[in-house]
Amino acid sequence: MKLPTALGLFALCFAATLPAAEPPPDGLYADIATPRGVITAELFFQQAPLTVANFVGLAEGTLGPAPRKPFYDGLLFHRVVPGFVIQAGDPLGTGEGGPGYAFPDEFVPGLRHDAAGILSMANDGPDTNGSQFFITLAPVNRLNYLHSVFGRVVSGAYVLPRIQPRDKIYAVRIRRVGAAADAFRVTEASFAALVARAKPYPAEKTPGPSAPFDDPDHLLPTDPPRAQAFNYKLANFERATGHRVRARLFAKYTPDTPAQRPGNFIHKIAEQLHVERDGLLAVYFADIDKWALWIGDDLVTRFVGQPGTAQQFTKSGAFHEAKQAFIAQARAAADAAFAAQKKAASADSPVPPAQHLKLETDAMLDGLIFFFEKP
């Protein structure tokens, strides 16, 4: 008996799993046929044209290794982490393969890993995108400005948690609805032009005294290297938005004089990092278990969220209260996340204590980034 082709499997799977529905809104869509059903994703071709062009070019066979063919057809979901992500796009099926080239990151304010069903690029650090992509199974905002978001699932979300390791992608087919999507065609030349316009990674890759992030006393877990990821994140946020967020973690609070208060101490750091007027700085002192914030002078009114001046807010205590409320909210979120991770951990693989500080740092930096992203 003749076996169905990948295209035939796609058609059968597509017909069996998609109910009759109204025509979709204008846009660019990817139908990903799997043994568990069809996942349909809207691709953000106007907001993230470089990343979408890569995905579409590979899916349609206009990019990728020779001989050109639909790249994703027949590849596996080689990585499945329940409650986190499903990952595919590696021709080797090991997590080490790619299309034979790398292209730059594309970070867009407002495109977040804020729900299940977000499509984003897997990478091995800044500007190392290739063919591997993942789909989130839950909100994972800590991945923002580390991985390039380029789409979201609009149909077949029920399929996502059913995907099993080594499940095959039968086929990926691109659908264009409307004139703008129909005009989005990918060639080597058009892709190269998008790559040429991308902003390269702008900062030091290793945390340090002049880098966006530093953990000189190695308070964070080192496997994987969390400090390096935070450094990438803050540098990527700056290249995408122009806004500077900086962070420092110290084992001890060591003021220049016994009477120096933390606020004056971090003011000095803010000046050294050039964020004293229009940037944000978060500093943690482990020995006193205290976070301190520096809000650039030009941002105080916006941070407090009410009419007035920085001088008025400082005198009334409103500025201090706003900072303490921000810190308390971040720490509460970290406490909840840490408790959930401890509950889910197995007895032979407990959550390390340093993970709590990592989660606090996640919450603190995400909060500062969200502050800048707000209109």
Short mmCIF file of C-alpha atoms in Angstrom, two decimals:
data_model
loop_
_atom_site.label_atom_id
_atom_site.label_comp_id
_atom_site.label_asym_id
_atom_site.label_seq_id
_atom_site.Cartn_x
_atom_site.Cartn_y
_atom_site.Cartn_z
CA MET A 1 0.00 0.00 0.00
CA LYS A 2 1.36 3.43 -0.93
CA LEU A 3 2.04 5.63 2.10
CA PRO A 4 0.80 9.22 2.08
CA THR A 5 3.34 11.94 1.39
CA ALA A 6 4.13 14.71 3.86
CA LEU A 7 1.82 16.99 1.87
CA GLY A 8 -0.92 14.38 1.99
CA LEU A 9 -0.49 13.96 5.73
CA PHE A 10 -0.69 17.71 6.11
CA ALA A 11 -3.92 17.87 4.14
CA LEU A 12 -5.49 15.01 6.09
CA CYS A 13 -4.40 16.42 9.43
CA PHE A 14 -5.47 19.93 8.49
CA ALA A 15 -8.91 18.82 7.32
CA ALA A 16 -9.47 16.63 10.36
CA THR A 17 -8.52 19.15 13.01
CA LEU A 18 -9.69 22.56 11.82
CA PRO A 19 -13.43 23.22 12.22
CA ALA A 20 -15.30 25.43 9.80
CA ALA A 21 -14.64 29.03 10.72
CA GLU A 22 -14.89 32.57 9.48
CA PRO A 23 -12.07 33.65 7.16
CA PRO A 24 -9.15 34.91 9.23
CA PRO A 25 -8.29 38.61 9.39
CA ASP A 26 -5.73 39.91 6.94
CA GLY A 27 -2.32 38.64 7.91
CA LEU A 28 0.44 36.12 7.38
CA TYR A 29 -0.13 32.66 8.86
CA ALA A 30 1.80 29.44 9.30
CA ASP A 31 -0.03 26.12 9.50
CA ILE A 32 2.17 23.59 11.30
CA ALA A 33 0.87 20.04 10.86
CA THR A 34 1.82 17.55 13.58
CA PRO A 35 0.65 14.08 14.66
CA ARG A 36 -1.41 15.78 17.39
CA GLY A 37 -3.16 18.28 15.14
CA VAL A 38 -2.53 21.51 13.28
CA ILE A 39 -1.10 24.57 14.99
CA THR A 40 -1.90 27.82 13.21
CA ALA A 41 0.22 30.84 14.05
CA GLU A 42 -0.08 34.45 13.04
CA LEU A 43 3.33 35.76 11.99
CA PHE A 44 4.21 39.35 12.93
CA PHE A 45 5.62 40.22 9.51
CA GLN A 46 5.14 43.97 9.91
CA GLN A 47 6.58 44.23 13.42
CA ALA A 48 9.36 41.65 13.09
CA PRO A 49 10.05 41.41 9.34
CA LEU A 50 13.57 39.98 9.60
CA THR A 51 12.67 37.07 11.86
CA VAL A 52 9.46 36.31 9.97
CA ALA A 53 11.32 36.46 6.65
CA ASN A 54 13.73 33.83 7.92
CA PHE A 55 10.91 31.53 9.03
CA VAL A 56 8.89 32.00 5.84
CA GLY A 57 11.93 31.65 3.59
CA LEU A 58 12.89 28.38 5.24
CA ALA A 59 9.31 27.09 5.26
CA GLU A 60 8.83 27.85 1.57
CA GLY A 61 12.30 26.79 0.48
CA THR A 62 13.59 30.16 -0.71
CA LEU A 63 16.25 30.23 2.02
CA GLY A 64 18.37 27.49 3.53
CA PRO A 65 20.83 24.90 2.32
CA ALA A 66 20.91 23.54 -1.22
CA PRO A 67 19.02 21.90 -2.72
CA ARG A 68 16.28 24.31 -1.71
CA LYS A 69 13.13 22.71 -0.35
CA PRO A 70 10.65 23.33 2.49
CA PHE A 71 13.12 23.18 5.36
CA TYR A 72 10.85 22.34 8.29
CA ASP A 73 8.93 19.47 6.71
CA GLY A 74 9.84 16.23 8.47
CA LEU A 75 11.84 17.80 11.30
CA LEU A 76 11.23 16.85 14.93
CA PHE A 77 10.18 18.56 18.10
CA HIS A 78 13.53 17.69 19.65
CA ARG A 79 12.95 19.52 22.93
CA VAL A 80 9.77 19.37 24.98
CA VAL A 81 9.70 20.90 28.47
CA PRO A 82 6.21 20.56 30.00
CA GLY A 83 4.84 23.88 31.18
CA PHE A 84 7.64 25.77 29.42
CA VAL A 85 8.27 25.28 25.68
CA ILE A 86 8.22 22.94 22.71
CA GLN A 87 11.16 23.44 20.34
CA ALA A 88 11.80 22.41 16.74
CA GLY A 89 13.63 23.44 13.59
CA ASP A 90 16.87 21.49 13.99
CA PRO A 91 17.73 19.28 10.99
CA LEU A 92 19.98 17.18 13.24
CA GLY A 93 17.32 16.66 15.90
CA THR A 94 19.87 17.26 18.66
CA GLY A 95 19.61 20.98 19.36
CA GLU A 96 22.92 21.62 17.59
CA GLY A 97 21.83 22.02 13.98
CA GLY A 98 20.75 24.91 11.81
CA PRO A 99 20.36 26.21 8.26
CA GLY A 100 24.02 26.99 7.68
CA TYR A 101 23.86 30.68 8.58
CA ALA A 102 23.03 32.94 11.53
CA PHE A 103 21.15 36.23 11.58
CA PRO A 104 20.78 39.07 14.10
CA ASP A 105 18.25 39.39 16.89
CA GLU A 106 15.12 41.47 16.33
CA PHE A 107 13.60 42.77 19.56
CA VAL A 108 10.39 44.76 19.38
CA PRO A 109 8.98 46.56 22.44
CA GLY A 110 5.61 45.06 23.27
CA LEU A 111 6.30 41.67 21.68
CA ARG A 112 6.63 39.58 24.80
CA HIS A 113 6.62 35.97 25.94
CA ASP A 114 3.48 36.82 27.89
CA ALA A 115 1.18 33.90 27.07
CA ALA A 116 1.09 30.33 25.93
CA GLY A 117 1.48 30.03 22.18
CA ILE A 118 4.19 32.63 21.53
CA LEU A 119 6.59 31.77 18.68
CA SER A 120 10.18 32.83 19.33
CA MET A 121 13.68 32.05 18.14
CA ALA A 122 16.02 29.70 19.97
CA ASN A 123 19.62 30.91 20.04
CA ASP A 124 23.03 30.46 21.59
CA GLY A 125 23.53 34.08 22.59
CA PRO A 126 23.20 37.42 20.82
CA ASP A 127 22.77 37.35 17.03
CA THR A 128 23.00 33.56 16.68
CA ASN A 129 19.51 32.87 15.29
CA GLY A 130 19.14 30.16 12.68
CA SER A 131 16.25 27.79 12.07
CA GLN A 132 15.36 26.60 15.57
CA PHE A 133 12.24 28.09 17.12
CA PHE A 134 10.09 27.38 20.14
CA ILE A 135 6.49 27.86 21.17
CA THR A 136 5.73 28.77 24.77
CA LEU A 137 3.41 26.64 26.89
CA ALA A 138 2.92 29.37 29.51
CA PRO A 139 3.83 33.03 30.05
CA VAL A 140 7.64 33.30 30.34
CA ASN A 141 8.43 37.01 30.40
CA ARG A 142 11.94 36.36 31.63
CA LEU A 143 12.75 35.40 28.02
CA ASN A 144 11.95 38.92 26.77
CA TYR A 145 14.93 40.60 25.10
CA LEU A 146 16.76 37.29 25.06
CA HIS A 147 14.78 35.59 22.29
CA SER A 148 13.13 37.23 19.28
CA VAL A 149 9.33 36.93 19.26
CA PHE A 150 7.81 36.63 15.78
CA GLY A 151 4.32 35.15 16.09
CA ARG A 152 1.51 33.74 18.19
CA VAL A 153 -0.76 30.73 17.96
CA VAL A 154 -4.29 31.67 16.89
CA SER A 155 -5.71 28.18 16.34
CA GLY A 156 -4.85 24.72 17.61
CA ALA A 157 -3.58 25.84 21.00
CA TYR A 158 -4.90 22.59 22.43
CA VAL A 159 -2.21 20.79 20.42
CA LEU A 160 0.69 22.46 22.21
CA PRO A 161 0.67 20.52 25.51
CA ARG A 162 0.03 17.28 23.61
CA ILE A 163 3.28 17.44 21.64
CA GLN A 164 5.69 14.69 22.67
CA PRO A 165 9.48 14.51 22.28
CA ARG A 166 10.43 13.39 18.76
CA ASP A 167 6.99 14.18 17.32
CA LYS A 168 7.43 15.10 13.67
CA ILE A 169 6.41 18.26 11.86
CA TYR A 170 4.61 16.86 8.83
CA ALA A 171 4.67 20.20 7.03
CA VAL A 172 4.69 23.96 7.50
CA ARG A 173 2.58 25.88 5.01
CA ILE A 174 2.43 29.67 4.77
CA ARG A 175 -0.93 31.36 4.11
CA ARG A 176 -1.26 34.97 2.98
CA VAL A 177 -4.50 36.85 3.57
CA GLY A 178 -4.77 40.39 2.22
CA ALA A 179 -2.61 42.56 0.01
CA ALA A 180 0.10 43.37 2.55
CA ALA A 181 0.70 39.73 3.42
CA ASP A 182 0.57 38.72 -0.23
CA ALA A 183 3.33 41.22 -0.97
CA PHE A 184 5.58 39.73 1.72
CA ARG A 185 7.80 37.46 -0.37
CA VAL A 186 11.22 36.26 0.69
CA THR A 187 14.28 36.01 -1.52
CA GLU A 188 17.95 35.86 -0.68
CA ALA A 189 18.26 39.51 -1.68
CA SER A 190 15.31 40.71 0.41
CA PHE A 191 16.53 38.74 3.42
CA ALA A 192 20.06 40.12 3.04
CA ALA A 193 18.67 43.66 2.95
CA LEU A 194 16.82 43.09 6.24
CA VAL A 195 19.94 41.62 7.83
CA ALA A 196 21.97 44.65 6.73
CA ARG A 197 19.56 47.00 8.52
CA ALA A 198 19.66 45.13 11.84
CA LYS A 199 21.43 46.66 14.83
CA PRO A 200 24.33 44.51 16.05
CA TYR A 201 24.78 43.56 19.69
CA PRO A 202 26.18 46.76 21.27
CA ALA A 203 27.76 45.87 24.59
CA GLU A 204 30.22 43.69 26.43
CA LYS A 205 29.10 40.06 26.43
CA THR A 206 30.66 39.32 29.82
CA PRO A 207 29.27 40.92 33.00
CA GLY A 208 31.71 43.38 34.53
CA PRO A 209 32.20 46.85 36.03
CA SER A 210 31.27 48.68 32.82
CA ALA A 211 28.75 46.15 31.49
CA PRO A 212 24.98 46.56 31.87
CA PHE A 213 24.90 43.82 34.53
CA ASP A 214 27.44 42.65 37.08
CA ASP A 215 27.48 40.01 39.80
CA PRO A 216 31.10 40.28 40.99
CA ASP A 217 30.58 38.04 44.02
CA HIS A 218 28.87 35.29 42.00
CA LEU A 219 25.66 35.29 44.00
CA LEU A 220 23.59 33.90 41.12
CA PRO A 221 23.58 30.29 39.90
CA THR A 222 26.35 29.72 37.37
CA ASP A 223 24.99 26.67 35.54
CA PRO A 224 23.56 28.01 33.33
CA PRO A 225 25.35 31.37 33.66
CA ARG A 226 22.50 33.57 34.86
CA ALA A 227 24.56 36.76 35.17
CA GLN A 228 25.54 36.54 31.52
CA ALA A 229 21.91 36.15 30.47
CA PHE A 230 20.90 39.21 32.50
CA ASN A 231 23.72 41.16 30.88
CA TYR A 232 22.51 40.14 27.41
CA LYS A 233 18.97 41.11 28.33
CA LEU A 234 19.79 44.64 29.45
CA ALA A 235 22.10 45.24 26.49
CA ASN A 236 19.45 43.96 24.09
CA PHE A 237 16.81 46.17 25.68
CA GLU A 238 19.04 49.19 25.18
CA ARG A 239 19.72 48.38 21.52
CA ALA A 240 15.99 47.93 20.89
CA THR A 241 14.76 51.03 22.73
CA GLY A 242 17.69 53.29 23.57
CA HIS A 243 16.76 53.09 27.27
CA ARG A 244 19.38 52.12 29.83
CA VAL A 245 18.60 49.74 32.68
CA ARG A 246 21.53 48.62 34.81
CA ALA A 247 21.87 46.20 37.74
CA ARG A 248 24.50 45.21 40.29
CA LEU A 249 24.49 42.42 42.88
CA PHE A 250 26.90 42.68 45.83
CA ALA A 251 27.64 40.29 48.67
CA LYS A 252 28.12 43.20 51.09
CA TYR A 253 27.05 46.78 51.48
CA THR A 254 30.36 48.64 51.69
CA PRO A 255 29.71 52.39 51.91
CA ASP A 256 32.50 54.87 51.35
CA THR A 257 31.91 56.23 54.86
CA PRO A 258 30.08 54.72 57.86
CA ALA A 259 27.36 57.34 57.59
CA GLN A 260 26.73 56.91 53.86
CA ARG A 261 23.17 55.81 53.12
CA PRO A 262 22.35 53.29 50.37
CA GLY A 263 20.68 56.02 48.31
CA ASN A 264 23.87 58.07 48.16
CA PHE A 265 25.91 54.95 47.49
CA ILE A 266 23.88 53.91 44.46
CA HIS A 267 23.80 57.52 43.21
CA LYS A 268 27.55 57.21 42.82
CA ILE A 269 27.12 53.94 40.87
CA ALA A 270 24.43 55.57 38.71
CA GLU A 271 26.86 58.35 37.80
CA GLN A 272 29.56 55.83 36.93
CA LEU A 273 27.13 53.98 34.66
CA HIS A 274 25.69 57.19 33.14
CA VAL A 275 22.11 56.55 34.19
CA GLU A 276 21.78 59.30 36.78
CA ARG A 277 19.42 61.42 34.66
CA ASP A 278 17.51 59.19 32.24
CA GLY A 279 18.17 55.58 33.24
CA LEU A 280 17.27 53.02 35.89
CA LEU A 281 19.52 51.11 38.28
CA ALA A 282 18.75 48.22 40.64
CA VAL A 283 21.30 47.20 43.27
CA TYR A 284 21.14 44.27 45.70
CA PHE A 285 23.15 43.86 48.92
CA ALA A 286 23.10 40.26 50.13
CA ASP A 287 24.40 40.84 53.66
CA ILE A 288 21.48 43.12 54.52
CA ASP A 289 19.08 41.43 52.04
CA LYS A 290 18.13 44.77 50.57
CA TRP A 291 17.31 46.05 47.09
CA ALA A 292 17.83 49.71 46.26
CA LEU A 293 16.62 51.56 43.18
CA TRP A 294 17.96 54.59 41.38
CA ILE A 295 15.39 56.29 39.19
CA GLY A 296 16.91 58.85 36.83
CA ASP A 297 16.07 62.43 37.73
CA ASP A 298 14.10 62.92 34.51
CA LEU A 299 11.96 59.85 35.21
CA VAL A 300 10.86 60.46 38.80
CA THR A 301 7.48 62.03 37.99
CA ARG A 302 6.64 59.23 35.56
CA PHE A 303 7.71 56.60 38.09
CA VAL A 304 5.56 58.04 40.90
CA GLY A 305 2.65 58.29 38.49
CA GLN A 306 1.08 61.54 39.63
CA PRO A 307 1.53 65.26 38.94
CA GLY A 308 4.35 66.94 40.78
CA THR A 309 8.08 67.43 40.81
CA ALA A 310 10.93 65.22 41.96
CA GLN A 311 11.63 67.65 44.77
CA GLN A 312 8.02 67.55 45.95
CA PHE A 313 7.88 63.75 45.81
CA THR A 314 11.12 63.41 47.74
CA LYS A 315 9.98 65.85 50.43
CA SER A 316 6.55 64.23 50.81
CA GLY A 317 7.89 60.69 50.85
CA ALA A 318 5.85 59.70 47.78
CA PHE A 319 8.99 58.84 45.82
CA HIS A 320 10.30 56.56 48.56
CA GLU A 321 6.89 54.91 48.89
CA ALA A 322 6.70 54.27 45.14
CA LYS A 323 10.13 52.65 45.10
CA GLN A 324 9.36 50.49 48.12
CA ALA A 325 6.05 49.38 46.60
CA PHE A 326 7.85 48.44 43.37
CA ILE A 327 10.47 46.42 45.26
CA ALA A 328 7.83 44.71 47.42
CA GLN A 329 5.83 43.68 44.35
CA ALA A 330 8.89 42.22 42.65
CA ARG A 331 9.94 40.31 45.77
CA ALA A 332 6.43 38.95 46.27
CA ALA A 333 6.37 37.67 42.69
CA ALA A 334 9.75 36.00 43.24
CA ASP A 335 8.57 34.42 46.50
CA ALA A 336 5.56 32.91 44.74
CA ALA A 337 7.65 31.62 41.84
CA PHE A 338 10.25 30.13 44.18
CA ALA A 339 7.58 28.37 46.25
CA ALA A 340 6.06 26.91 43.07
CA GLN A 341 9.44 25.69 41.84
CA LYS A 342 10.24 24.08 45.19
CA LYS A 343 6.88 22.33 45.20
CA ALA A 344 7.42 21.00 41.67
CA ALA A 345 11.04 19.92 42.23
CA SER A 346 11.90 16.28 42.84
CA ALA A 347 13.62 15.15 46.01
CA ASP A 348 16.79 14.23 44.14
CA SER A 349 16.93 17.58 42.32
CA PRO A 350 15.99 20.33 44.78
CA VAL A 351 15.89 23.99 43.81
CA PRO A 352 19.18 25.66 44.83
CA PRO A 353 18.85 28.55 47.32
CA ALA A 354 20.52 30.95 44.87
CA GLN A 355 17.54 30.45 42.56
CA HIS A 356 15.52 32.75 44.80
CA LEU A 357 17.81 35.69 44.06
CA LYS A 358 17.69 34.80 40.38
CA LEU A 359 13.89 35.00 40.47
CA GLU A 360 14.02 38.31 42.35
CA THR A 361 16.38 39.68 39.73
CA ASP A 362 14.03 38.48 36.98
CA ALA A 363 11.10 40.26 38.59
CA MET A 364 13.06 43.43 39.32
CA LEU A 365 14.47 43.81 35.81
CA ASP A 366 11.23 42.84 34.07
CA GLY A 367 9.42 45.45 36.14
CA LEU A 368 11.91 48.16 35.16
CA ILE A 369 11.72 47.14 31.50
CA PHE A 370 7.90 47.18 31.61
CA PHE A 371 8.11 50.69 33.10
CA PHE A 372 10.02 51.91 30.06
CA GLU A 373 7.73 50.02 27.65
CA LYS A 374 4.58 51.67 28.97
CA PRO A 375 3.33 54.47 26.70
#
